[in-house]
Coordinates of C-alpha atoms in Angstrom, one line a residue:
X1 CA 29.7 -0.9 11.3
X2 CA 31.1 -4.3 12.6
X3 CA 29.3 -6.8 15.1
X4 CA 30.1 -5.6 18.1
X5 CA 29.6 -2.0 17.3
X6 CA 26.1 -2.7 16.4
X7 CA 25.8 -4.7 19.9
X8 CA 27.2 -1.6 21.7
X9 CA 24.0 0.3 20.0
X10 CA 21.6 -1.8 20.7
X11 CA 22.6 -1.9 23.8
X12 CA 22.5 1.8 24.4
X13 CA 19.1 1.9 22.6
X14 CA 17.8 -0.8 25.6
X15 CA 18.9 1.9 27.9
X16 CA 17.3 4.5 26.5
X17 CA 13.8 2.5 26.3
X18 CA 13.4 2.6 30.2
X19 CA 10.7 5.2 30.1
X20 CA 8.7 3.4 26.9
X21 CA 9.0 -0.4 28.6
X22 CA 7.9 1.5 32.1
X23 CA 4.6 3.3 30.1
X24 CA 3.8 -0.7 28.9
X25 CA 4.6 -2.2 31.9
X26 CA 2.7 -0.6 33.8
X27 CA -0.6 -0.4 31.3
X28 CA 0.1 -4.8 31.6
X29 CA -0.1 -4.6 34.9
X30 CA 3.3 -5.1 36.0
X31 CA 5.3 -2.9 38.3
X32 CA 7.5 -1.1 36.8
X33 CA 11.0 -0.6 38.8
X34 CA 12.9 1.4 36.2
X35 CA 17.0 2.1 37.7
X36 CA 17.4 5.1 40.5
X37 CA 19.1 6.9 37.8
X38 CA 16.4 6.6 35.0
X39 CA 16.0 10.7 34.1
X40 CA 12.6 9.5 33.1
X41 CA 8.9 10.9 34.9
X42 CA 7.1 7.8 34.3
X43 CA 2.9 8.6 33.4
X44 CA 0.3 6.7 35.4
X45 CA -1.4 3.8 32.9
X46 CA -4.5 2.4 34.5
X47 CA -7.2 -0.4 32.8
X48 CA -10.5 -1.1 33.3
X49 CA -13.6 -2.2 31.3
X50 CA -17.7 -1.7 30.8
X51 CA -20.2 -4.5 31.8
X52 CA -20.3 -4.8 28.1
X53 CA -16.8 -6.4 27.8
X54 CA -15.3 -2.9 26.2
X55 CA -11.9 -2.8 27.9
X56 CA -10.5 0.4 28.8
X57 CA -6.9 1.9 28.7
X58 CA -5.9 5.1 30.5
X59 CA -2.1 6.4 29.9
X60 CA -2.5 9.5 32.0
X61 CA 0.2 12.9 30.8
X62 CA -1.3 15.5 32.9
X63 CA -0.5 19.2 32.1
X64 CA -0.1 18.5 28.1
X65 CA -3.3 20.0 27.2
X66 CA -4.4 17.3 24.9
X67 CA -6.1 14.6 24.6
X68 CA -6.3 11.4 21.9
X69 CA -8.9 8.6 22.0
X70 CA -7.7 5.6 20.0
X71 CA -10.9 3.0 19.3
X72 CA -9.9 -0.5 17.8
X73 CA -12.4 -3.2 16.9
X74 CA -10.8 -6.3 16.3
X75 CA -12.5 -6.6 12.9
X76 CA -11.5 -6.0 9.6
X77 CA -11.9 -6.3 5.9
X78 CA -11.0 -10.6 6.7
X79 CA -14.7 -10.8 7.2
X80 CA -15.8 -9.1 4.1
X81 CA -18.9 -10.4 2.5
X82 CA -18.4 -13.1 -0.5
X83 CA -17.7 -11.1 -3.6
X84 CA -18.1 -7.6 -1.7
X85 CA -14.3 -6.8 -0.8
X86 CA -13.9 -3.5 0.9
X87 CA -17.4 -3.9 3.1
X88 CA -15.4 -3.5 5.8
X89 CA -13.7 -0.6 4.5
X90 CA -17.0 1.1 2.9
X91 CA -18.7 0.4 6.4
X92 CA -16.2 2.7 8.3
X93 CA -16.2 5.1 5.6
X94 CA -19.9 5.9 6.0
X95 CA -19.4 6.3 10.2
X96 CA -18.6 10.1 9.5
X97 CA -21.7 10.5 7.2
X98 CA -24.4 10.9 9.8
X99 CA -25.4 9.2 13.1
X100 CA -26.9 9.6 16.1
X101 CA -29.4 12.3 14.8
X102 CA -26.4 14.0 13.2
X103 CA -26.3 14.6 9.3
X104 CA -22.9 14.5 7.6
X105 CA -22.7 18.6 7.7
X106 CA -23.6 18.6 11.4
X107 CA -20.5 15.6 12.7
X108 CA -18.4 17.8 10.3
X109 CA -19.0 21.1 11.7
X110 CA -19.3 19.4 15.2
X111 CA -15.7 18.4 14.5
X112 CA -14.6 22.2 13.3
X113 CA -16.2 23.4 16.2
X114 CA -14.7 21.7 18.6
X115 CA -11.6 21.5 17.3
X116 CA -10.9 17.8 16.7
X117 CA -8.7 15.5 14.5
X118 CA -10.5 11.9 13.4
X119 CA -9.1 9.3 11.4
X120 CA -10.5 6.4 10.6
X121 CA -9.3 3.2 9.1
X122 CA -9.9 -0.2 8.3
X123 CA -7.1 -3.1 8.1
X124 CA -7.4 -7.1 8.0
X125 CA -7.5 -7.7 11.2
X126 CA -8.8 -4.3 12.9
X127 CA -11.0 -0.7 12.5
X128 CA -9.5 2.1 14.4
X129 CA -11.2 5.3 14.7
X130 CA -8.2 8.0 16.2
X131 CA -9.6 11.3 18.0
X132 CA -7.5 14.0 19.3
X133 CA -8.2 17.5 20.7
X134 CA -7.6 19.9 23.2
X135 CA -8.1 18.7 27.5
X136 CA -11.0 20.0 27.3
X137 CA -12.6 17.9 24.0
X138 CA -12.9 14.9 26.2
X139 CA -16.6 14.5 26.3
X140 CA -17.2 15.7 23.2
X141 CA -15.0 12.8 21.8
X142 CA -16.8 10.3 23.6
X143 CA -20.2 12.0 22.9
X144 CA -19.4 11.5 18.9
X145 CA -17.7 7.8 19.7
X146 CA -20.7 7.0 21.3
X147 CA -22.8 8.1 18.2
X148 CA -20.8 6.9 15.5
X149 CA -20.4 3.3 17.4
X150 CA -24.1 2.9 18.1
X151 CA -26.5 4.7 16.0
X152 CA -24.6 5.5 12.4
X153 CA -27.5 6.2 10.5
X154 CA -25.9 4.9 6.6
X155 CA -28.5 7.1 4.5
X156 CA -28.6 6.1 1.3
X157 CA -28.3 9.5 -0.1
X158 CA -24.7 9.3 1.4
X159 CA -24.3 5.9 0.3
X160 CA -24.6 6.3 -3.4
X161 CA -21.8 9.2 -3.6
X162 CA -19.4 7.6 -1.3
X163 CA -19.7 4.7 -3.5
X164 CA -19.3 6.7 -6.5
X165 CA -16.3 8.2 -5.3
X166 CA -14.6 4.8 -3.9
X167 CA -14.8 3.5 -7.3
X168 CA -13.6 6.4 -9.0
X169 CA -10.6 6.0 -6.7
X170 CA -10.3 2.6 -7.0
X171 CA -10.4 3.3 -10.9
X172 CA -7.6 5.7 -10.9
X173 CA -5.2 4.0 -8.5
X174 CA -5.5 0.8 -11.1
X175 CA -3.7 2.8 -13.6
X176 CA -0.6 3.0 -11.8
X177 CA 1.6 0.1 -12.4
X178 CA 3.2 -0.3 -9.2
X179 CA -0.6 -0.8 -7.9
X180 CA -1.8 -3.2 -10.9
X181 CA 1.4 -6.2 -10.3
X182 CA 0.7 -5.9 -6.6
X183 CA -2.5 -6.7 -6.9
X184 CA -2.4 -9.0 -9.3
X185 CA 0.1 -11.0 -7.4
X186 CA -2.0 -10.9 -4.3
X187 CA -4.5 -12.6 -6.5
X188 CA -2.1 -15.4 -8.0
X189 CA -0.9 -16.1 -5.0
X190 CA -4.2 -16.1 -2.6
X191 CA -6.7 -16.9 -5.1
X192 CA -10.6 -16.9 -3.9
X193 CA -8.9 -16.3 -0.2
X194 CA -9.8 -12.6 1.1
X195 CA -6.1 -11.8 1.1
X196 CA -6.3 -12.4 -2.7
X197 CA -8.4 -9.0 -3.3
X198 CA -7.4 -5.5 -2.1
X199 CA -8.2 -4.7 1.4
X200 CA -10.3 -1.4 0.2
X201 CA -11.8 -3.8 -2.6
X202 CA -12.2 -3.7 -6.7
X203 CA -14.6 -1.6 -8.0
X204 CA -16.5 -4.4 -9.1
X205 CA -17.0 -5.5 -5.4
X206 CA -17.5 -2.2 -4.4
X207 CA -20.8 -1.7 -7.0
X208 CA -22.0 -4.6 -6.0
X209 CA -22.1 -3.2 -1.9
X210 CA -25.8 -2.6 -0.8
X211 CA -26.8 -0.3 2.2
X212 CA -27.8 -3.5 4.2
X213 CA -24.8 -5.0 4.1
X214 CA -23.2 -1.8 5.4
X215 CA -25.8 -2.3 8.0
X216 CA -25.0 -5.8 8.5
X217 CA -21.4 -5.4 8.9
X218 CA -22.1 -2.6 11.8
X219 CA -24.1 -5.2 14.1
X220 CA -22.1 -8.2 13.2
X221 CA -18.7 -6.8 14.3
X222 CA -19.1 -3.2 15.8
X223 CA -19.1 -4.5 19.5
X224 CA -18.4 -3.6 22.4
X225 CA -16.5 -7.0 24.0
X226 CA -14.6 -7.2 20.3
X227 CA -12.9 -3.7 21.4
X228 CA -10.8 -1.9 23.4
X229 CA -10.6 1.9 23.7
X230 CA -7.0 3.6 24.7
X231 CA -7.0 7.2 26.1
X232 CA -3.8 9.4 26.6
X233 CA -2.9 12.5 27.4
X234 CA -3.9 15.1 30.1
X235 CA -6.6 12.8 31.4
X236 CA -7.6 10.6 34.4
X237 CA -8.5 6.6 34.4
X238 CA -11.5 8.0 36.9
X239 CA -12.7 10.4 33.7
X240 CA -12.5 8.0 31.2
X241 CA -14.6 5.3 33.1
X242 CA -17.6 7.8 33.8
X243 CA -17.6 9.3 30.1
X244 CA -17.2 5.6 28.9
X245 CA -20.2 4.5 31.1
X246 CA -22.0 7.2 30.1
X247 CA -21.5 7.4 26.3
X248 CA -20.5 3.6 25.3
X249 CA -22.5 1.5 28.4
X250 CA -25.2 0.9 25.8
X251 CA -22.6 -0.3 23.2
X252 CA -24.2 -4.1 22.5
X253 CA -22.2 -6.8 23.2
X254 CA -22.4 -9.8 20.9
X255 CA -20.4 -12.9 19.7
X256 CA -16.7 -12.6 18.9
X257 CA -16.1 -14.3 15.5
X258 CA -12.7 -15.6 15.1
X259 CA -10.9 -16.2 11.8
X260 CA -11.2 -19.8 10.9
X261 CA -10.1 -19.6 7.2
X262 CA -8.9 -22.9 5.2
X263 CA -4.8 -22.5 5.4
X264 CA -3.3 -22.3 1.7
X265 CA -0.7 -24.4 0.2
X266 CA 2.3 -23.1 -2.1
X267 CA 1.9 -23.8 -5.5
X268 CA 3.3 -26.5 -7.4
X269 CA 6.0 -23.9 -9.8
X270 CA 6.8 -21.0 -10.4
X271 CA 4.3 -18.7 -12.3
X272 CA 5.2 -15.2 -14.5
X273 CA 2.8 -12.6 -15.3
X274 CA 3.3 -9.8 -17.9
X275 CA 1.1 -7.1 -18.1
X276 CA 2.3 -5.8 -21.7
X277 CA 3.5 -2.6 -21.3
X278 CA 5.3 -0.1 -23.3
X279 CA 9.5 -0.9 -23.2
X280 CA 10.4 3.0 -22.9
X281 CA 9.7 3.3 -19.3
X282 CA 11.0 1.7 -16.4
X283 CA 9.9 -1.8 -15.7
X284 CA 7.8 -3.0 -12.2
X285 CA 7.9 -6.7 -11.0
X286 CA 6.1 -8.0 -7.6
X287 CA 7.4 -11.7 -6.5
X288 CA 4.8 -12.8 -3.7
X289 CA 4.0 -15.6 -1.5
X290 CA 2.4 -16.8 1.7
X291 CA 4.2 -15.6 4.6
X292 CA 3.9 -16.1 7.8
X293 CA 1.5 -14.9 11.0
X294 CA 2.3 -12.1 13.7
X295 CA 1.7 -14.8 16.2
X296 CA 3.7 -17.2 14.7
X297 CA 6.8 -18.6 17.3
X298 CA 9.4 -17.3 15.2
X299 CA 7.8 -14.6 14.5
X300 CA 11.3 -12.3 15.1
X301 CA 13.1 -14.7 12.9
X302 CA 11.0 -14.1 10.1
X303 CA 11.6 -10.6 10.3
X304 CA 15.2 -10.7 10.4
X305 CA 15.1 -12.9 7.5
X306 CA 12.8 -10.6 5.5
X307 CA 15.2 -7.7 6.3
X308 CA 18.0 -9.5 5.6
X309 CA 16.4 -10.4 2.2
X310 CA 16.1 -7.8 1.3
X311 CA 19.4 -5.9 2.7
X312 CA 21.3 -8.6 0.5
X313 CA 19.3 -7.8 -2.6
X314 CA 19.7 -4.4 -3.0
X315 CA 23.3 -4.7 -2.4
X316 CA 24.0 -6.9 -5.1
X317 CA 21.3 -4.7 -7.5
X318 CA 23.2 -1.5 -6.7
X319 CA 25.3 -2.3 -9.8
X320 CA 22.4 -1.4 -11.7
X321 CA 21.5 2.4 -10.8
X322 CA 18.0 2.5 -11.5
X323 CA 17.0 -0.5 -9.5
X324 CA 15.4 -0.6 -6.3
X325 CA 14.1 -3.0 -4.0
X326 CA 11.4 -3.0 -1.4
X327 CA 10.0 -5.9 1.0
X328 CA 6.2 -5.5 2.1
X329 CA 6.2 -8.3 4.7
X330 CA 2.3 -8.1 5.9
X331 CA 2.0 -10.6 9.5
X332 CA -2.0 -10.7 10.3
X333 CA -3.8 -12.7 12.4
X334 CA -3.3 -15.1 9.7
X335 CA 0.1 -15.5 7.2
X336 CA -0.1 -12.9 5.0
X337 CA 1.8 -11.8 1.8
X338 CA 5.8 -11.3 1.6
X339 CA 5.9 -9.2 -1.9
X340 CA 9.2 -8.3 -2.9
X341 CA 9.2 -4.8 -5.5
X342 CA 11.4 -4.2 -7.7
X343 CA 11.7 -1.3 -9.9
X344 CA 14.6 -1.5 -12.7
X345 CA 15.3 -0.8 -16.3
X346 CA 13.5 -3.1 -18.4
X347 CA 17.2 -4.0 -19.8
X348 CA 18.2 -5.0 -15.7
X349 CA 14.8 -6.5 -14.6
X350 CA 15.8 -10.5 -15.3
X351 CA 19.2 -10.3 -14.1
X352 CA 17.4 -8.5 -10.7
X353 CA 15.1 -11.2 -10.4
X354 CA 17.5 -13.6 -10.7
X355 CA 19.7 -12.0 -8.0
X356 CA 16.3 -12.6 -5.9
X357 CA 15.7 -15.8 -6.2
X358 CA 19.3 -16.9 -6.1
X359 CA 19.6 -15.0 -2.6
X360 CA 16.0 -16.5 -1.1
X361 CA 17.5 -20.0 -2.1
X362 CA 21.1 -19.3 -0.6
X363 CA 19.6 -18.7 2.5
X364 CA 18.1 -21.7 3.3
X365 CA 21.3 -23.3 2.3
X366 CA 23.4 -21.3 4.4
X367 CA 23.2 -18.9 7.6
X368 CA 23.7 -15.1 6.8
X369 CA 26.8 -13.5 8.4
X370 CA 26.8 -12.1 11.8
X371 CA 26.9 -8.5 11.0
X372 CA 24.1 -8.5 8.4
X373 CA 21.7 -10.1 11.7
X374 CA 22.7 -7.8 13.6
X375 CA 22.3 -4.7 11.6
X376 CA 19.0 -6.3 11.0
X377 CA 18.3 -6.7 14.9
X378 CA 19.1 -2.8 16.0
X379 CA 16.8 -1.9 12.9
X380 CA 14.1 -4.0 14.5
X381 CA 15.0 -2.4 18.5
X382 CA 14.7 0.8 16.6
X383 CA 11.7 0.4 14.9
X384 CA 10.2 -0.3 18.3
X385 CA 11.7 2.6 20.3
X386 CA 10.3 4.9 17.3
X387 CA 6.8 4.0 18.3
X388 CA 7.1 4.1 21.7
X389 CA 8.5 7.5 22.1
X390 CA 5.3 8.8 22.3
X391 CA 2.4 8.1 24.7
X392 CA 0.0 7.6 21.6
X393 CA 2.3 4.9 20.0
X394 CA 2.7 3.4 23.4
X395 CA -1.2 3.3 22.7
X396 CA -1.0 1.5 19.9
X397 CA 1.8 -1.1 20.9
X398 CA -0.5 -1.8 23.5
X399 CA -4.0 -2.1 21.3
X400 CA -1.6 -4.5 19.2
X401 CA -0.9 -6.5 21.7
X402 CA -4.6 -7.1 22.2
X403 CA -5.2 -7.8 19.0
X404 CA -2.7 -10.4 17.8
X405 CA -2.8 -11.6 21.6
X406 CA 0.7 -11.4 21.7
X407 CA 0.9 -11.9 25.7
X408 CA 1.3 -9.2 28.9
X409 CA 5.3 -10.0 28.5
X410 CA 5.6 -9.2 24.3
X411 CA 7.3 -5.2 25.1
X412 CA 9.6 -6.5 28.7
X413 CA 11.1 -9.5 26.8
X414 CA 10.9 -8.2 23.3
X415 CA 14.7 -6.8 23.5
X416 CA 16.3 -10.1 25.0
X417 CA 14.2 -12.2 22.1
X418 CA 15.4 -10.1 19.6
X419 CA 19.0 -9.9 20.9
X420 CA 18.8 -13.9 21.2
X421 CA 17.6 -14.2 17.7
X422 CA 21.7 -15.9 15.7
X423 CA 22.1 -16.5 11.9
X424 CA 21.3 -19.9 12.1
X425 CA 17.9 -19.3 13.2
X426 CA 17.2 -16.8 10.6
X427 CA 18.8 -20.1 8.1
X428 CA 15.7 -21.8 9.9
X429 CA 12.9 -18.9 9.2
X430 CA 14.4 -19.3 5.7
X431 CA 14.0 -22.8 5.2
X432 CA 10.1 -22.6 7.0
X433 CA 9.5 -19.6 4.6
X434 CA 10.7 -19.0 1.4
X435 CA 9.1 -20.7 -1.4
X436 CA 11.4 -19.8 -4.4
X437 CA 10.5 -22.7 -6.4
X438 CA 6.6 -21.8 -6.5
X439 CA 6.5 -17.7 -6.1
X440 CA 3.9 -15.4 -8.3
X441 CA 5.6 -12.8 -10.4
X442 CA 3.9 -10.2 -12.0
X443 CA 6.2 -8.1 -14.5
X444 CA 5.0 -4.9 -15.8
X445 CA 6.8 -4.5 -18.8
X446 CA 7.8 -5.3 -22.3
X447 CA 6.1 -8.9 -23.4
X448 CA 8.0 -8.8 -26.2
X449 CA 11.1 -8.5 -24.1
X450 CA 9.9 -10.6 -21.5
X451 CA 8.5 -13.6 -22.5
X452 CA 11.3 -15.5 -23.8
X453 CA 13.7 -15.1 -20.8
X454 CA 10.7 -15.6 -18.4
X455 CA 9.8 -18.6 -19.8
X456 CA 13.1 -19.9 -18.3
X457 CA 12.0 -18.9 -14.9
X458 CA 8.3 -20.6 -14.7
X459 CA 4.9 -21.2 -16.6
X460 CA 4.2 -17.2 -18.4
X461 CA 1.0 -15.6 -19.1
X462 CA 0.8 -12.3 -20.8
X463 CA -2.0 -9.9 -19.9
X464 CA -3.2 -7.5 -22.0

């Protein structure tokens, strides 16, 4: 599809976001004037907040017959505790396992009974906890927010197996390659920084997590002005104050802790890891480095240039039929990881990562071509329009918003930034960027293979 094809789509794609942009409009507090002709009913968003600083976000749908509670803290596993990662991760696991008077049979049968959903999750930067039910769940959802927010009761008898099974997990998912050179390249290239460690921890951390610092954890960052709480669905702004005020007034309210972690530096070369491996299956590699932050200014050029990456790559690997390619580009509060995978035949691996590198250094010496940016920016429109075609991804565009502070403008301007974004300033993002000269890459493969031709690349290390 040339240039100006992919313009006319993303063009047409603006068009069609009149209805998402007017939910998110409106939930910032801006009035939304969508064209006479928009076919679109737009739902009434309303805000408001506790005298405990928990902000409150209403996108009313009246007459669905559903509703879904979406609870973010703006803590996550970045504050785990020194040599305990996954605290964070541990400490929202055990939310389900009794509170408020409740044992764990009791909050699961409450859950049965009334028929909700709950998921709950722990990032870097955030813990959501996700309920959804029918209308006329509403108060029960608050009544077991309320309870799993303020008094989770973290019984050591439910300690001890969640524990148990955690590290059994953990255990397992190390024996997949794909997992092991991830991680270990998180670790070459973070080092003692928490984004060196898996998010859900080791299970070395893990054994070494205590039922006070699960306790801790709880009353250092469960509160109530270091959250906000979204509600959609067939609900009212006025019913979701009361129950709020009722159920999560006595939420405490304590002192916001931002991340103030040391920056990190590139390293000085290149650096190859080979976890020895047998040669008869296919062969993994990660290639990681520091990235870059989801507040950073050129924040859209980064991702263009990520996708562009990574578009290029596996176009010039396609010779080889059992490679493939994927880009995990992670922006957090603070830079986090770009890892390039790539899966090959252990006869195909060098020669892909060759191809990488090669590609990362000839685009900071020249721009990409037109059509490859703008392929890239209609993939990017997209990706936005797919989460904002429902009223519980509007929800979450808006909790990110809050999170990464991203400004009451980021979803009305984020077409026209995107659209504005030219090959030369993805040239930029590359230059700012990529660090092919000093990446981590961890090889899961052959050492007897390997060795030799990586030594060509960087310093080698092979892993047993």
């Amino acid at each position: 599809m040339g240039v100006k094809k992919w313009a006319a789509f993303a063009s047409a794609l603006l068009l069609s976001l009149w209805f998402s942009f007017g939910v998110l409009c409106s939930a910032l507090g801006f009035r939304n004037t969508p064209p006479q002709s928009s076919p679109f009913v737009l739902p009434i968003v309303k805000r408001d907040s506790l005298l405990n600083g928990l902000h409150l976000i209403t996108i009313e749908q009246r007459n669905t017959g559903s509703v879904a509670a979406h609870l973010r803290i703006n803590s996550g596993g970045l504050f785990d505790l020194a040599g305990k990662g996954g605290l964070g991760d541990m400490t929202a696991g055990m939310l389900l396992k009794g509170c408020g008077g409740l044992t764990a049979k009791n909050v699961v049968d409450t859950i049965e009974q009334v028929g909700l959903t709950v998921r709950i999750t722990t990032g870097w930067d955030s813990t959501d906890i996700v309920m959804g039910g029918p209308a006329d769940s509403l108060e029960a959802i608050f009544d077991l927010l309320g309870k799993l927010l303020i008094s989770p009761s973290f019984d050591q008898k439910e300690v001890d197996p969640l524990k148990a099974a955690r590290i059994a997990g953990l255990n397992q998912e190390g024996q997949n390659d794909a997992v092991a050179v991830r991680r270990k390249a998180q670790e070459a290239v973070f080092g003692s920084h928490p984004f060196g460690r898996p998010a859900r921890g080791t299970p070395e951390s893990i054994g070494q997590i205590a039922r006070q610092d699960l306790i801790y954890f709880h009353n250092r960052f469960y509160i109530a002005n270091n959250s906000e709480l979204a509600v959609s669905g067939d609900v009212t702004a006025e019913q979701v104050t009361r129950l709020a005020r009722s159920k999560l007034g006595a939420w405490k309210k304590g002192e916001k802790i931002p991340p103030t972690f040391r920056s990190l530096e590139a390293q000085a070369g290149r650096r190859v890891f080979i976890l020895d491996r047998s040669d008869e299956q296919p062969a993994r590699a990660a290639i990681a480095q520091i990235g870059f932050s989801r507040r950073a200014e050129d924040y859209f050029a980064g991702v263009i240039m990520a996708d562009v990456l990574s578009e290029q790559v596996s176009k010039i690997t396609a010779i080889h039929a059992g490679t493939t390619i994927e880009t995990d580009l992670e922006t957090r509060l603070l830079a986090g990881p770009l890892i390039v995978r790539i899966k090959a035949a252990p006869s195909d691996l060098a020669g892909d990562l060759n191809v990488l590198l090669d590609t990362m250094t000839g685009m900071q010496t020249s721009p990409p071509t037109s059509e490859r940016v703008e392929s890239a920016k209609a993939r990017l429109i997209a990706s936005i329009a797919e989460r904002l075609k429902t009223t519980a991804g509007a929800a979450e565009v808006i909790l990110d918003i809050e999170t990464f502070g991203l400004g009451k403008d980021y979803v009305i301007t984020f077409a026209d930034r995107v659209n504005a974004i030219t090959p030369s300033d993805v040239q930029r993002a590359a230059q700012t960027y990529f660090k092919p000269k000093s990446v981590a890459i961890v090889i899961a493969g052959s050492a007897s293979r390997f060795e030799s031709s990586m030594k060509k690349i960087g310093t080698v290390a092979v892993l047993k």
